[in-house]
Each structure stands twice: as structure tokens, then as C-alpha cells.
PDB file of C-alpha atoms and ligand atoms in Angstrom:
ATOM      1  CA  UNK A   1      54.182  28.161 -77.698  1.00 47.00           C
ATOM      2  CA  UNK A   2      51.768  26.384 -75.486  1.00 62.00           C
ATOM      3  CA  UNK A   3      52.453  26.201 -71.540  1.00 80.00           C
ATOM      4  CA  UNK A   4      53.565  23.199 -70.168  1.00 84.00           C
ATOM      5  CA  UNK A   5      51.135  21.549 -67.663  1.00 87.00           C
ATOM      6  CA  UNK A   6      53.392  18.665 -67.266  1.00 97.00           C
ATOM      7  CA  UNK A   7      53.186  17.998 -63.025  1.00 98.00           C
ATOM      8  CA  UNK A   8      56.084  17.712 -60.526  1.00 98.00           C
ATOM      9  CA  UNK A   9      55.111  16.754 -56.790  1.00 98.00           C
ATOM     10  CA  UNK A  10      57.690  17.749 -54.390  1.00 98.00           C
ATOM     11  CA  UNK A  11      58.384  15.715 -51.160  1.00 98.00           C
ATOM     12  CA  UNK A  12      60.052  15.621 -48.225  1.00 97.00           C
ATOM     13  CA  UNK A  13      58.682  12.498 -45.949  1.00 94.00           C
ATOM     14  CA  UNK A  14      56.215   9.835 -46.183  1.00 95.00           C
ATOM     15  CA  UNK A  15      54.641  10.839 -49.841  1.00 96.00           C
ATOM     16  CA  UNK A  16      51.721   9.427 -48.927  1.00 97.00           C
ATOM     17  CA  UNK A  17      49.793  12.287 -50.716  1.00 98.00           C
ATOM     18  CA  UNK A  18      52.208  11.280 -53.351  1.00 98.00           C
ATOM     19  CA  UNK A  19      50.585   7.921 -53.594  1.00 98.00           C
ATOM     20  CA  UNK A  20      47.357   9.134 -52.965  1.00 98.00           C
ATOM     21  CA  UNK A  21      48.224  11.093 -56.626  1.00 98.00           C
ATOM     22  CA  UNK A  22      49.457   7.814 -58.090  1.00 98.00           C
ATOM     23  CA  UNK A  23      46.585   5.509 -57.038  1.00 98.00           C
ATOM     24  CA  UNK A  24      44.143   8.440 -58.225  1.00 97.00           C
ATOM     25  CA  UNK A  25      46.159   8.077 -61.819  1.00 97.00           C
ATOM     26  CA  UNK A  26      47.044  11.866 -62.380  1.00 97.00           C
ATOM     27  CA  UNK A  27      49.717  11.874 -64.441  1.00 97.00           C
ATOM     28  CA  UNK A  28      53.258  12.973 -62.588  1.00 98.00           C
ATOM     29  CA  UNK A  29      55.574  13.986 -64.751  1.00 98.00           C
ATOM     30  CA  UNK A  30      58.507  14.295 -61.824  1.00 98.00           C
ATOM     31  CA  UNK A  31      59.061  13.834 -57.880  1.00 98.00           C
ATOM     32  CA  UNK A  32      61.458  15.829 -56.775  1.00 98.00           C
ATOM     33  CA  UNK A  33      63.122  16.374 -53.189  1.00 98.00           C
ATOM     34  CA  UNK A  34      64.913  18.128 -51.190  1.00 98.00           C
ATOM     35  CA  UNK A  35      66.349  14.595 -48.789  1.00 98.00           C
ATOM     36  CA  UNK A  36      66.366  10.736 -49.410  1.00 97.00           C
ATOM     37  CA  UNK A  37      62.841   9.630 -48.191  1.00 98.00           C
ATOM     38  CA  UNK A  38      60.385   7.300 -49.215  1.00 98.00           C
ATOM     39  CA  UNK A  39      58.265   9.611 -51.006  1.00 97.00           C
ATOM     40  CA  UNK A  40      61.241   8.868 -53.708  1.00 98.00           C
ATOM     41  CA  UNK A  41      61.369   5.659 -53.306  1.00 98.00           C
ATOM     42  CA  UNK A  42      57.168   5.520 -54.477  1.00 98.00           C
ATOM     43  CA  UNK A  43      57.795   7.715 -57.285  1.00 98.00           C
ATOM     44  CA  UNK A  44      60.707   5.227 -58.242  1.00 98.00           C
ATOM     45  CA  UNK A  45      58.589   1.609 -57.588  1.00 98.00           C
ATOM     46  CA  UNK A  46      56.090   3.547 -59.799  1.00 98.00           C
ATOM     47  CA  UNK A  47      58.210   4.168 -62.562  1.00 98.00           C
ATOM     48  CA  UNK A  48      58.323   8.320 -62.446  1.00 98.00           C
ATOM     49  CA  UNK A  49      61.500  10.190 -63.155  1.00 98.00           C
ATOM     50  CA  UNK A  50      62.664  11.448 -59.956  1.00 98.00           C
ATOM     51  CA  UNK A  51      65.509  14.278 -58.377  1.00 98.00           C
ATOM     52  CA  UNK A  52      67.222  14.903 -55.985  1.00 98.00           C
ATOM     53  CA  UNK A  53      68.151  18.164 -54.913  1.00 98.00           C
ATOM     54  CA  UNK A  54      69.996  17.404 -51.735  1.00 98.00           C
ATOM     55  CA  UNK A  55      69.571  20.394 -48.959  1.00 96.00           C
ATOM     56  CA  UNK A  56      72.859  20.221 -47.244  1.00 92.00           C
ATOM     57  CA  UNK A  57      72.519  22.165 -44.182  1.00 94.00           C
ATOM     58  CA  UNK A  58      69.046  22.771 -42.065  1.00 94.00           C
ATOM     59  CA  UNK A  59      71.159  25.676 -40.160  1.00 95.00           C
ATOM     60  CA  UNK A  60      71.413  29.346 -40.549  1.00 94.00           C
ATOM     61  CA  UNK A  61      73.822  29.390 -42.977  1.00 95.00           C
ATOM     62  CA  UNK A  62      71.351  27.573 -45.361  1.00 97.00           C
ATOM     63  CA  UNK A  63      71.212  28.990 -48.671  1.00 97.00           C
ATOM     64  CA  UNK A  64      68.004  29.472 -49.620  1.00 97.00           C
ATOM     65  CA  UNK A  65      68.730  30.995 -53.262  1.00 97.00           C
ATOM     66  CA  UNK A  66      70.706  29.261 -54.314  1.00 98.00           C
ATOM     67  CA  UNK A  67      68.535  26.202 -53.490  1.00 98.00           C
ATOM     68  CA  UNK A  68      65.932  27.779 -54.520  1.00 98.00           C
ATOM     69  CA  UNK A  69      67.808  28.603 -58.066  1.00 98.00           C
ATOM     70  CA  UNK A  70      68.828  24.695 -58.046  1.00 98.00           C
ATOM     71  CA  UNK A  71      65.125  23.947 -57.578  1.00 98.00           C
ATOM     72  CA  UNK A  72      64.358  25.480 -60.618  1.00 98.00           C
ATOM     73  CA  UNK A  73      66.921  23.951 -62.508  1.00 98.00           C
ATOM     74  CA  UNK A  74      66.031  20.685 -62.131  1.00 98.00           C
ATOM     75  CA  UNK A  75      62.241  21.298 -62.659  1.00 98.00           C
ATOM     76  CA  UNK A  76      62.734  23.459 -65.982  1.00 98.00           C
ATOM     77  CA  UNK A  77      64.970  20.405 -67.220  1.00 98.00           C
ATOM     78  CA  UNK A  78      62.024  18.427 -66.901  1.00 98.00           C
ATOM     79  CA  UNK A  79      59.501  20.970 -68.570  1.00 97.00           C
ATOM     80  CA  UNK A  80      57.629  21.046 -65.791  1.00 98.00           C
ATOM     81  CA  UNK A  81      54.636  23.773 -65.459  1.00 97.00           C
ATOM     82  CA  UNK A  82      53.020  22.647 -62.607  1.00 98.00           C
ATOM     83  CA  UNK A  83      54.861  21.925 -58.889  1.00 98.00           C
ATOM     84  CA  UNK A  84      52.512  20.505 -56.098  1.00 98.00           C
ATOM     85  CA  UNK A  85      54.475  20.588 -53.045  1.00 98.00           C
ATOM     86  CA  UNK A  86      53.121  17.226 -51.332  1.00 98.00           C
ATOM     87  CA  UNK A  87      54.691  17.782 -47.435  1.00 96.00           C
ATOM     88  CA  UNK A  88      57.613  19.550 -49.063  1.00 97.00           C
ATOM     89  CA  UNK A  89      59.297  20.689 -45.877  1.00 95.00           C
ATOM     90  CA  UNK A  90      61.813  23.241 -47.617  1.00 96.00           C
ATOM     91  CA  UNK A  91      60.371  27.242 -48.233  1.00 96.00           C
ATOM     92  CA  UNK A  92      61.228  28.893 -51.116  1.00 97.00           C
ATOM     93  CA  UNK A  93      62.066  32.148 -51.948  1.00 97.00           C
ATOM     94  CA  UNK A  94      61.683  34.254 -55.166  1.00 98.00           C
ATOM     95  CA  UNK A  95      63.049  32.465 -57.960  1.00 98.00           C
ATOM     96  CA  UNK A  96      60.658  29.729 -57.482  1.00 98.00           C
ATOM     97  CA  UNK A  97      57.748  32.115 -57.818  1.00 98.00           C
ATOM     98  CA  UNK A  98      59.576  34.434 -60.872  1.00 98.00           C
ATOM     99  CA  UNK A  99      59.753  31.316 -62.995  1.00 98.00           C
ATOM    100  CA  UNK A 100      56.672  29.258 -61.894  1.00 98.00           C
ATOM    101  CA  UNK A 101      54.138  32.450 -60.684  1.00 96.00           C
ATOM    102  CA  UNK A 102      50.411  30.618 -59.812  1.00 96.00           C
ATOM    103  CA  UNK A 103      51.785  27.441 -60.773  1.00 98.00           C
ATOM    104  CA  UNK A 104      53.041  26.262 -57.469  1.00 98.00           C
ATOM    105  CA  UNK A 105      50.487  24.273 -55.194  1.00 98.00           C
ATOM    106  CA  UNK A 106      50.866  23.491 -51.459  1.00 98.00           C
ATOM    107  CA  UNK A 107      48.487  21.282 -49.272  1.00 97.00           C
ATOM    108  CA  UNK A 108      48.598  22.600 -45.441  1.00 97.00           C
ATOM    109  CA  UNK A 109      47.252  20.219 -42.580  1.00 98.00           C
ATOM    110  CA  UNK A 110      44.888  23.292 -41.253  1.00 98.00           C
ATOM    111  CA  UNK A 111      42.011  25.859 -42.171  1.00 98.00           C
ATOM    112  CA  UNK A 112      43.885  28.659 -43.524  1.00 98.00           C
ATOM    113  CA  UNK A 113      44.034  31.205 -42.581  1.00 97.00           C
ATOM    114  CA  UNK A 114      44.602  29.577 -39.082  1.00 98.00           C
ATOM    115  CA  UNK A 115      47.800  27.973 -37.933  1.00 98.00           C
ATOM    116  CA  UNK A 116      50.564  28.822 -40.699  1.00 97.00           C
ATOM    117  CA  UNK A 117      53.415  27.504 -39.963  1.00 94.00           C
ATOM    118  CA  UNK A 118      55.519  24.096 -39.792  1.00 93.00           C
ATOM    119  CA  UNK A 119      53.636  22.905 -36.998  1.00 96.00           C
ATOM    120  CA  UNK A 120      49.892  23.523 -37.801  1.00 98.00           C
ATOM    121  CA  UNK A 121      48.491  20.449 -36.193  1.00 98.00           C
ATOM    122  CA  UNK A 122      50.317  20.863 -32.997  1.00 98.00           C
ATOM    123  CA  UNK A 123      49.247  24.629 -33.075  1.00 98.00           C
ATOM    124  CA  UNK A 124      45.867  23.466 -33.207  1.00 98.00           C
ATOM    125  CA  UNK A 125      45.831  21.303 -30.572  1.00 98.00           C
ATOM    126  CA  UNK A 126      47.587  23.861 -27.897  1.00 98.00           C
ATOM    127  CA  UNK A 127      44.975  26.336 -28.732  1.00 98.00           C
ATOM    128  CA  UNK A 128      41.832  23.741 -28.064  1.00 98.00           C
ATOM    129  CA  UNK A 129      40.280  24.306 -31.333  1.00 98.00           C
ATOM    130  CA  UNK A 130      37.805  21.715 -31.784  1.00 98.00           C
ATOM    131  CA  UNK A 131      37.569  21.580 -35.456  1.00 98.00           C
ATOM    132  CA  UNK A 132      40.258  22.287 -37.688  1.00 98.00           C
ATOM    133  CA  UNK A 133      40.928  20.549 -41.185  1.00 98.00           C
ATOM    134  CA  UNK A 134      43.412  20.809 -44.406  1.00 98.00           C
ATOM    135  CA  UNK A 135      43.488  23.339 -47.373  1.00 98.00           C
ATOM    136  CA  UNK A 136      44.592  23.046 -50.986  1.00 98.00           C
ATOM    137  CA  UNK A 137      46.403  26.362 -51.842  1.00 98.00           C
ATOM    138  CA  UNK A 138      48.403  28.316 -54.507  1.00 98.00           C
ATOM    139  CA  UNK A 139      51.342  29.266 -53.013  1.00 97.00           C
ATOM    140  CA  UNK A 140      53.362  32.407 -53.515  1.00 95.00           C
ATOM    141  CA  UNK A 141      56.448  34.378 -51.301  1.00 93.00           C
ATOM    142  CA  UNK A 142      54.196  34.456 -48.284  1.00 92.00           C
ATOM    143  CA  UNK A 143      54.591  31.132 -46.405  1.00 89.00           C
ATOM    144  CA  UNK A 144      50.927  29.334 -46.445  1.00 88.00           C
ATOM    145  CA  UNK A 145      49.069  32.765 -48.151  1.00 93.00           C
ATOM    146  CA  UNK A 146      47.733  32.406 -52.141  1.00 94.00           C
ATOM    147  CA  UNK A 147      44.408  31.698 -53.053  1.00 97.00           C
ATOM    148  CA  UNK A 148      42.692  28.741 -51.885  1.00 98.00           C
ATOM    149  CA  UNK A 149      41.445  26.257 -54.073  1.00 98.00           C
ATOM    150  CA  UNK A 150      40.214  23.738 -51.584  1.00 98.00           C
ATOM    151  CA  UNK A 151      39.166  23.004 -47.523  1.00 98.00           C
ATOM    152  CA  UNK A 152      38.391  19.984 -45.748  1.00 98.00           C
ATOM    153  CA  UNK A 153      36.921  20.222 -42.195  1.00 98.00           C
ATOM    154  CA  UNK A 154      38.343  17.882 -39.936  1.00 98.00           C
ATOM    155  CA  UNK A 155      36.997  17.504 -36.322  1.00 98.00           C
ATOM    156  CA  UNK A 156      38.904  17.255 -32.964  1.00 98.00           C
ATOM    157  CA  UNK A 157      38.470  14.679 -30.551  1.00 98.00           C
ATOM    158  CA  UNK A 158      39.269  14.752 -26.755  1.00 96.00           C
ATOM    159  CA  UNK A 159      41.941  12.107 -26.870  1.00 97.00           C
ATOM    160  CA  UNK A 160      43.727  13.289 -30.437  1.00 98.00           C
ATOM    161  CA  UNK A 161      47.140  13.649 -29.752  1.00 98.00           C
ATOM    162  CA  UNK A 162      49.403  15.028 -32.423  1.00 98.00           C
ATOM    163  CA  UNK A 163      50.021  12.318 -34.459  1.00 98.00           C
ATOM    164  CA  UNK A 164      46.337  11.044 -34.474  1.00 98.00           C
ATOM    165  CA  UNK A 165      44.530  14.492 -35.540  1.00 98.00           C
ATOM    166  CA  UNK A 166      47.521  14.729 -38.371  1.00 98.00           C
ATOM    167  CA  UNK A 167      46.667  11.346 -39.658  1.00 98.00           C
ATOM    168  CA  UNK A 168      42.860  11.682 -39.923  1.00 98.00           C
ATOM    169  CA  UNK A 169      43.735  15.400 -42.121  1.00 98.00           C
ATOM    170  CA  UNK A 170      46.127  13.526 -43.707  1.00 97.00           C
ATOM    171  CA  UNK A 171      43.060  11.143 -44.568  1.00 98.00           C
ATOM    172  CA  UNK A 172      41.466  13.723 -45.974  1.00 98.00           C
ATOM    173  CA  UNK A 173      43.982  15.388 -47.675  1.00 98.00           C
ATOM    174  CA  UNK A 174      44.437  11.870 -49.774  1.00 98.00           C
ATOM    175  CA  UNK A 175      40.883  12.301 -51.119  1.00 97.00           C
ATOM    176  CA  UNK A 176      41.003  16.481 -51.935  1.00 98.00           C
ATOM    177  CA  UNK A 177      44.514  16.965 -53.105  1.00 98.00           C
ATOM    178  CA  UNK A 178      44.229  14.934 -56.327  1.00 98.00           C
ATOM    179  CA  UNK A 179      41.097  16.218 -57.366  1.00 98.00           C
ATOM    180  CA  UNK A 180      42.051  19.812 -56.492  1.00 98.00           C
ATOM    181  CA  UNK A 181      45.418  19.816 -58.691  1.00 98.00           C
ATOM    182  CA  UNK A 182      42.655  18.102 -61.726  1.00 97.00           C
ATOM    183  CA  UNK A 183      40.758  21.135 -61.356  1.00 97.00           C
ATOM    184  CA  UNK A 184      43.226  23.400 -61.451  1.00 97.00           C
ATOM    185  CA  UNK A 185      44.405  21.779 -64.345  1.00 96.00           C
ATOM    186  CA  UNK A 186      41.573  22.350 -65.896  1.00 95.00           C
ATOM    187  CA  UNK A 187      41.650  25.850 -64.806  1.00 95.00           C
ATOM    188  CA  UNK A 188      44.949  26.575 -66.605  1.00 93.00           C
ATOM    189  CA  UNK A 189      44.269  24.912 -69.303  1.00 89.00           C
ATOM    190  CA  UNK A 190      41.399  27.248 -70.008  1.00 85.00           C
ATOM    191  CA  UNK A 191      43.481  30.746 -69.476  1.00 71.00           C
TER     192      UNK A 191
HETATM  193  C1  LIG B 201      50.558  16.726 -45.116  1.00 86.59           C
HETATM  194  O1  LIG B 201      49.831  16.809 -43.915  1.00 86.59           O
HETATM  195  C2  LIG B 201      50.746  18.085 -45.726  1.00 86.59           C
HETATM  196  O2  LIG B 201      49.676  18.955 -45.533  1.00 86.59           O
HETATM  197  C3  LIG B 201      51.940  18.595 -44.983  1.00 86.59           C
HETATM  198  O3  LIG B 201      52.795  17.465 -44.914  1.00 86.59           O
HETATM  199  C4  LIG B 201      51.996  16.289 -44.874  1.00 86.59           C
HETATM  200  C5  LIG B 201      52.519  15.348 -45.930  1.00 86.59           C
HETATM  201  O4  LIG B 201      52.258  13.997 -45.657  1.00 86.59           O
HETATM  202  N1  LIG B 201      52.522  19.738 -45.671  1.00 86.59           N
HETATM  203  P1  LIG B 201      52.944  12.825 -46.490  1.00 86.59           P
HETATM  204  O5  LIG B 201      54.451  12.978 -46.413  1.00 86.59           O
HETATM  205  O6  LIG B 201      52.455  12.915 -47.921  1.00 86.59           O
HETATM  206  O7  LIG B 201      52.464  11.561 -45.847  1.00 86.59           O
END
């Protein structure tokens, strides 16, 4: 039986990579989330299936499993073969990977390998780096690790404060991310 390359984009916020998607016509298959946020409410003004999978506690006694496991669930009801976390701000753990292995993207609003982590751009800033950027990625069970598909240099300026450097990556991310999940596409499609 043929793999499924049908696409589920994952948000958490904004979703304006999400749109970015949309206006660039890839076809999206599912948006999924882990909160109510307007990334859901684009997918739903443009007419794609959506879920939520609520995350009910940002605390220690977070389950990550079994979110993980409910992840899944919802994705494989959807035949989904392809999930491109779009500012997804919830980490998975192994059963994401076990049932989707190299078919889970992530976009990350640095150069990888520099400044992992949930707070990349504001890591960037504190250490005075003067150019930094965004990378398209395949993730796997090492937060922000997996091959990298794509980079985008972005340069710092003297006055950038947090919010102003993110939104100029996030520019850029707009224009690389839908091309990027195209090619890789492609790429499977090819195996
Ligand atoms: C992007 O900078 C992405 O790299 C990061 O979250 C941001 C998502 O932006 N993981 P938006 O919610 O699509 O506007």
C-alpha cells in the first residue's frame, strides 16, 4: 500500500506560518493543536478539518505520553503522513516518532545548531550574535536535532528587541517553510 503524504500542520499561536502554507496553496490535509488559538481559527475560515487535542496542564505532572499517544490518534484518524509542526509549542516524546519516523517537520526561529530551545530569539539576542536566522528541520526525540532541510540568514540590528528580530525570521520563515515541506514532498515521494 502506498504511504500517505496527506499534510497536518500543528499549531500552537498565531499560525501565521500556517497561512503563509495556505496563501502558498499546499494542500493541508489537517491543523491540529494542542490549545484554542487562532492558528485554528485560519485553518477553520479556510475550510481545513481541524483538532483539538487540548493539553490540560503546562506543570510537572504533564503527561507527555499519553499526549503524545493522543497526538497520534487524532493524526492517524486523519491518514495523515506528513506533520509540520508550524510554532507547535508542545515536545513530543517517542510515540510520535515510532509511528511518524522522518515524517515530522519543525521550523526553529535560529541557525541550528545554535540556540535550541523555547526561547531561541531571546538566546540570540543575550549572547550579541549579530546574525542569526531560521531553519527548516526533520525532527526526531532530540528537541531541535534531525537533518536540516533548509536555513535562512537573518541579520541583527542594534535596536532589535525580542519581538522585532522574531518578526523579521518569522518573515522569512513565511517564504522557506512552504517551499521546504514541497520539496520534501517531493523527496518522499521518490523513496
Ligand atoms: C516561528 O518563529 C517558529 O519558528 C516557532 O514559532 C513561530 C511560529 O509563528 N517555532 P506563528 O505562530 O506561525 O506566527
Amino acid at each position: 500500500m502506498e504511504k500517505s503524504t496527506k499534510i497536518a500542520v500543528l499549531v500552537s499561536g498565531t499560525g501565521s506560518l500556517l497561512e503563509s502554507m495556505i496563501e502558498d496553496g499546499l494542500k493541508i490535509d489537517l491543523v491540529a493543536a494542542d490549545r484554542e488559538c487562532r492558528g485554528l481559527e485560519i485553518a477553520e475560515k479556510a475550510g481545513i478539518a481541524t483538532e483539538l487535542v487540548k493539553r490540560t496542564s503546562f506543570k510537572k505532572d504533564f503527561d507527555r505520553e499519553a499526549y503524545t499517544k493522543q497526538m497520534v490518534e487524532a493524526l492517524q484518524k486523519h491518514d495523515i503522513g506528513l506533520v509540520v509542526m508550524a510554532g507547535f509549542m508542545t515536545v513530543f516524546v517517542r510515540p510520535m516518532f515510532d509511528a511518524f519516523p522522518n515524517r515530522v517537520l519543525n521550523s526553529h526561529p535560529a541557525l541550528l545548531p545554535s540556540f535550541k530551545g523555547a526561547h531561541a530569539v531571546r538566546d540570540a539576542l543575550e549572547m550579541g550574535v549579530k546574525v542569526t536566522g531560521t531553519t527548516i528541520h526533520v525532527a526526531n526525540l532530540e528537541v531541535d536535532e534531525g537533518r536540516i532541510l533548509a536555513q535562512k540568514a537573518v541579520d541583527v540590528k542594534p535596536d532589535d528587541d525580542e519581538d522585532s528580530l522574531h518578526e523579521r525570521i518569522k518573515a522569512e520563515e513565511r517564504k522557506l517553510y512552504p517551499q521546504a515541506v514541497r520539496d520534501y514532498v517531493a523527496e518522499l515521494s521518490g523513496e
